[in-house]
C-alpha positions as protocol buffer text, in pm:
chain_id: "A"
residue {
  index: 1
  type: UNK
  ca { x: 2212 y: 780 z: -501 }
}
residue {
  index: 2
  type: UNK
  ca { x: 2097 y: 485 z: -708 }
}
residue {
  index: 3
  type: UNK
  ca { x: 1753 y: 377 z: -585 }
}
residue {
  index: 4
  type: UNK
  ca { x: 1792 y: 24 z: -720 }
}
residue {
  index: 5
  type: UNK
  ca { x: 2126 y: -27 z: -544 }
}
residue {
  index: 6
  type: UNK
  ca { x: 1979 y: 108 z: -221 }
}
residue {
  index: 7
  type: UNK
  ca { x: 1686 y: -132 z: -240 }
}
residue {
  index: 8
  type: UNK
  ca { x: 1917 y: -423 z: -311 }
}
residue {
  index: 9
  type: UNK
  ca { x: 2157 y: -326 z: -28 }
}
residue {
  index: 10
  type: UNK
  ca { x: 1873 y: -289 z: 223 }
}
residue {
  index: 11
  type: UNK
  ca { x: 1678 y: -589 z: 95 }
}
residue {
  index: 12
  type: UNK
  ca { x: 1380 y: -359 z: 44 }
}
residue {
  index: 13
  type: UNK
  ca { x: 1065 y: -454 z: -142 }
}
residue {
  index: 14
  type: UNK
  ca { x: 924 y: -106 z: -204 }
}
residue {
  index: 15
  type: UNK
  ca { x: 1050 y: 247 z: -255 }
}
residue {
  index: 16
  type: UNK
  ca { x: 763 y: 480 z: -175 }
}
residue {
  index: 17
  type: UNK
  ca { x: 680 y: 830 z: -281 }
}
residue {
  index: 18
  type: UNK
  ca { x: 467 y: 1057 z: -61 }
}
residue {
  index: 19
  type: UNK
  ca { x: 181 y: 930 z: 151 }
}
residue {
  index: 20
  type: UNK
  ca { x: -154 y: 1061 z: 31 }
}
residue {
  index: 21
  type: UNK
  ca { x: -524 y: 1007 z: 111 }
}
residue {
  index: 22
  type: UNK
  ca { x: -828 y: 874 z: -70 }
}
residue {
  index: 23
  type: UNK
  ca { x: -1139 y: 1041 z: 69 }
}
residue {
  index: 24
  type: UNK
  ca { x: -1482 y: 882 z: 108 }
}
residue {
  index: 25
  type: UNK
  ca { x: -1651 y: 1202 z: -12 }
}
residue {
  index: 26
  type: UNK
  ca { x: -1457 y: 1187 z: -339 }
}
residue {
  index: 27
  type: UNK
  ca { x: -1468 y: 809 z: -381 }
}
residue {
  index: 28
  type: UNK
  ca { x: -1787 y: 678 z: -216 }
}
residue {
  index: 29
  type: UNK
  ca { x: -1730 y: 323 z: -97 }
}
residue {
  index: 30
  type: UNK
  ca { x: -1368 y: 379 z: -4 }
}
residue {
  index: 31
  type: UNK
  ca { x: -1438 y: 303 z: 360 }
}
residue {
  index: 32
  type: UNK
  ca { x: -1586 y: -40 z: 280 }
}
residue {
  index: 33
  type: UNK
  ca { x: -1224 y: -141 z: 225 }
}
residue {
  index: 34
  type: UNK
  ca { x: -1162 y: -110 z: 599 }
}
residue {
  index: 35
  type: UNK
  ca { x: -1413 y: -382 z: 687 }
}
residue {
  index: 36
  type: UNK
  ca { x: -1297 y: -601 z: 399 }
}
residue {
  index: 37
  type: UNK
  ca { x: -936 y: -568 z: 516 }
}
residue {
  index: 38
  type: UNK
  ca { x: -1003 y: -650 z: 880 }
}
residue {
  index: 39
  type: UNK
  ca { x: -1236 y: -937 z: 787 }
}
residue {
  index: 40
  type: UNK
  ca { x: -960 y: -1079 z: 567 }
}
residue {
  index: 41
  type: UNK
  ca { x: -709 y: -1052 z: 851 }
}
residue {
  index: 42
  type: UNK
  ca { x: -943 y: -1236 z: 1087 }
}
residue {
  index: 43
  type: UNK
  ca { x: -1055 y: -1504 z: 841 }
}
residue {
  index: 44
  type: UNK
  ca { x: -699 y: -1582 z: 733 }
}
residue {
  index: 45
  type: UNK
  ca { x: -534 y: -1545 z: 1074 }
}
residue {
  index: 46
  type: UNK
  ca { x: -296 y: -1278 z: 944 }
}
residue {
  index: 47
  type: UNK
  ca { x: -56 y: -1106 z: 1180 }
}
residue {
  index: 48
  type: UNK
  ca { x: 16 y: -773 z: 1007 }
}
residue {
  index: 49
  type: UNK
  ca { x: 387 y: -698 z: 975 }
}
residue {
  index: 50
  type: UNK
  ca { x: 326 y: -326 z: 1037 }
}
residue {
  index: 51
  type: UNK
  ca { x: 29 y: -319 z: 1271 }
}
residue {
  index: 52
  type: UNK
  ca { x: 63 y: 51 z: 1360 }
}
residue {
  index: 53
  type: UNK
  ca { x: 70 y: 150 z: 994 }
}
residue {
  index: 54
  type: UNK
  ca { x: -235 y: -65 z: 928 }
}
residue {
  index: 55
  type: UNK
  ca { x: -419 y: 68 z: 1233 }
}
residue {
  index: 56
  type: UNK
  ca { x: -355 y: 426 z: 1124 }
}
residue {
  index: 57
  type: UNK
  ca { x: -429 y: 360 z: 755 }
}
residue {
  index: 58
  type: UNK
  ca { x: -797 y: 437 z: 798 }
}
residue {
  index: 59
  type: UNK
  ca { x: -931 y: 768 z: 922 }
}
residue {
  index: 60
  type: UNK
  ca { x: -1298 y: 841 z: 982 }
}
residue {
  index: 61
  type: UNK
  ca { x: -1354 y: 909 z: 614 }
}
residue {
  index: 62
  type: UNK
  ca { x: -1023 y: 840 z: 445 }
}
residue {
  index: 63
  type: UNK
  ca { x: -757 y: 583 z: 374 }
}
residue {
  index: 64
  type: UNK
  ca { x: -384 y: 638 z: 345 }
}
residue {
  index: 65
  type: UNK
  ca { x: -230 y: 565 z: 9 }
}
residue {
  index: 66
  type: UNK
  ca { x: 110 y: 592 z: -154 }
}
residue {
  index: 67
  type: UNK
  ca { x: 128 y: 862 z: -417 }
}
residue {
  index: 68
  type: UNK
  ca { x: 253 y: 601 z: -657 }
}
residue {
  index: 69
  type: UNK
  ca { x: 322 y: 781 z: -980 }
}
residue {
  index: 70
  type: UNK
  ca { x: 680 y: 720 z: -868 }
}
residue {
  index: 71
  type: UNK
  ca { x: 751 y: 385 z: -709 }
}
residue {
  index: 72
  type: UNK
  ca { x: 1004 y: 107 z: -730 }
}
residue {
  index: 73
  type: UNK
  ca { x: 904 y: -239 z: -623 }
}
residue {
  index: 74
  type: UNK
  ca { x: 1045 y: -586 z: -599 }
}
residue {
  index: 75
  type: UNK
  ca { x: 819 y: -802 z: -811 }
}
residue {
  index: 76
  type: UNK
  ca { x: 918 y: -1122 z: -629 }
}
residue {
  index: 77
  type: UNK
  ca { x: 756 y: -986 z: -316 }
}
residue {
  index: 78
  type: UNK
  ca { x: 426 y: -903 z: -486 }
}
residue {
  index: 79
  type: UNK
  ca { x: 414 y: -1246 z: -651 }
}
residue {
  index: 80
  type: UNK
  ca { x: 425 y: -1433 z: -322 }
}
residue {
  index: 81
  type: UNK
  ca { x: 139 y: -1676 z: -264 }
}
residue {
  index: 82
  type: UNK
  ca { x: -5 y: -1495 z: 39 }
}
residue {
  index: 83
  type: UNK
  ca { x: -3 y: -1161 z: -140 }
}
residue {
  index: 84
  type: UNK
  ca { x: -167 y: -1308 z: -450 }
}
residue {
  index: 85
  type: UNK
  ca { x: -435 y: -1455 z: -223 }
}
residue {
  index: 86
  type: UNK
  ca { x: -493 y: -1113 z: -65 }
}
residue {
  index: 87
  type: UNK
  ca { x: -517 y: -942 z: -404 }
}
residue {
  index: 88
  type: UNK
  ca { x: -751 y: -1209 z: -539 }
}
residue {
  index: 89
  type: UNK
  ca { x: -967 y: -1174 z: -228 }
}
residue {
  index: 90
  type: UNK
  ca { x: -991 y: -797 z: -278 }
}
residue {
  index: 91
  type: UNK
  ca { x: -1067 y: -847 z: -646 }
}
residue {
  index: 92
  type: UNK
  ca { x: -1347 y: -1093 z: -564 }
}
residue {
  index: 93
  type: UNK
  ca { x: -1534 y: -823 z: -370 }
}
residue {
  index: 94
  type: UNK
  ca { x: -1573 y: -614 z: -688 }
}
residue {
  index: 95
  type: UNK
  ca { x: -1470 y: -309 z: -483 }
}
residue {
  index: 96
  type: UNK
  ca { x: -1211 y: -216 z: -743 }
}
residue {
  index: 97
  type: UNK
  ca { x: -1487 y: -192 z: -1003 }
}
residue {
  index: 98
  type: UNK
  ca { x: -1775 y: -53 z: -796 }
}
residue {
  index: 99
  type: UNK
  ca { x: -1586 y: 178 z: -559 }
}
residue {
  index: 100
  type: UNK
  ca { x: -1268 y: 250 z: -755 }
}
residue {
  index: 101
  type: UNK
  ca { x: -1041 y: 101 z: -490 }
}
residue {
  index: 102
  type: UNK
  ca { x: -715 y: 197 z: -649 }
}
residue {
  index: 103
  type: UNK
  ca { x: -369 y: 56 z: -664 }
}
residue {
  index: 104
  type: UNK
  ca { x: -232 y: 327 z: -434 }
}
residue {
  index: 105
  type: UNK
  ca { x: -449 y: 235 z: -136 }
}
residue {
  index: 106
  type: UNK
  ca { x: -420 y: -136 z: -200 }
}
residue {
  index: 107
  type: UNK
  ca { x: -42 y: -106 z: -224 }
}
residue {
  index: 108
  type: UNK
  ca { x: -35 y: 77 z: 110 }
}
residue {
  index: 109
  type: UNK
  ca { x: -243 y: -196 z: 276 }
}
residue {
  index: 110
  type: UNK
  ca { x: -48 y: -478 z: 113 }
}
residue {
  index: 111
  type: UNK
  ca { x: 277 y: -342 z: 250 }
}
residue {
  index: 112
  type: UNK
  ca { x: 129 y: -286 z: 595 }
}
residue {
  index: 113
  type: UNK
  ca { x: 9 y: -646 z: 600 }
}
residue {
  index: 114
  type: UNK
  ca { x: 304 y: -828 z: 447 }
}
residue {
  index: 115
  type: UNK
  ca { x: 622 y: -614 z: 454 }
}
residue {
  index: 116
  type: UNK
  ca { x: 843 y: -539 z: 750 }
}
residue {
  index: 117
  type: UNK
  ca { x: 899 y: -170 z: 819 }
}
residue {
  index: 118
  type: UNK
  ca { x: 1265 y: -186 z: 713 }
}
residue {
  index: 119
  type: UNK
  ca { x: 1160 y: -333 z: 375 }
}
residue {
  index: 120
  type: UNK
  ca { x: 976 y: -14 z: 277 }
}
residue {
  index: 121
  type: UNK
  ca { x: 1195 y: 283 z: 192 }
}
residue {
  index: 122
  type: UNK
  ca { x: 1057 y: 636 z: 168 }
}
residue {
  index: 123
  type: UNK
  ca { x: 1174 y: 894 z: -82 }
}
residue {
  index: 124
  type: UNK
  ca { x: 1162 y: 1173 z: 176 }
}
residue {
  index: 125
  type: UNK
  ca { x: 1417 y: 990 z: 394 }
}
residue {
  index: 126
  type: UNK
  ca { x: 1667 y: 1020 z: 109 }
}
residue {
  index: 127
  type: UNK
  ca { x: 1609 y: 1387 z: 37 }
}
residue {
  index: 128
  type: UNK
  ca { x: 1530 y: 1300 z: -323 }
}
residue {
  index: 129
  type: UNK
  ca { x: 1339 y: 1564 z: -507 }
}
residue {
  index: 130
  type: UNK
  ca { x: 1037 y: 1475 z: -711 }
}
residue {
  index: 131
  type: UNK
  ca { x: 817 y: 1696 z: -920 }
}
residue {
  index: 132
  type: UNK
  ca { x: 475 y: 1609 z: -1055 }
}
residue {
  index: 133
  type: UNK
  ca { x: 375 y: 1816 z: -1356 }
}
residue {
  index: 134
  type: UNK
  ca { x: 690 y: 2028 z: -1340 }
}
residue {
  index: 135
  type: UNK
  ca { x: 739 y: 2305 z: -1590 }
}
């Protein structure tokens, strides 16, 4: 299977690897992102495209992320005005600097907010193998 052809054929914006977690105990300040996210939604009258994914993104002391050392994305999508506004809003909090809010968690939230479920493809659904640090 050609991942790029599959994305084009399905009009997908993201091809995701495994879902992972960032933990508050390992990255203190991670959970501040929850309040920032929901404040942003309220202040900007956002209707999340994948509400269930967003709702479940935050545990008591963790946030879901995409294990993104393998990912394919459609740059047009991430350059959209509303997504740039979201990213700039996150950046303005200084949470990336102070709390190490990483691209993996932010990517997960961005897709939950702005991408339809069918626009996000998952590697596991295609039975594609992937090995990190294989020998």
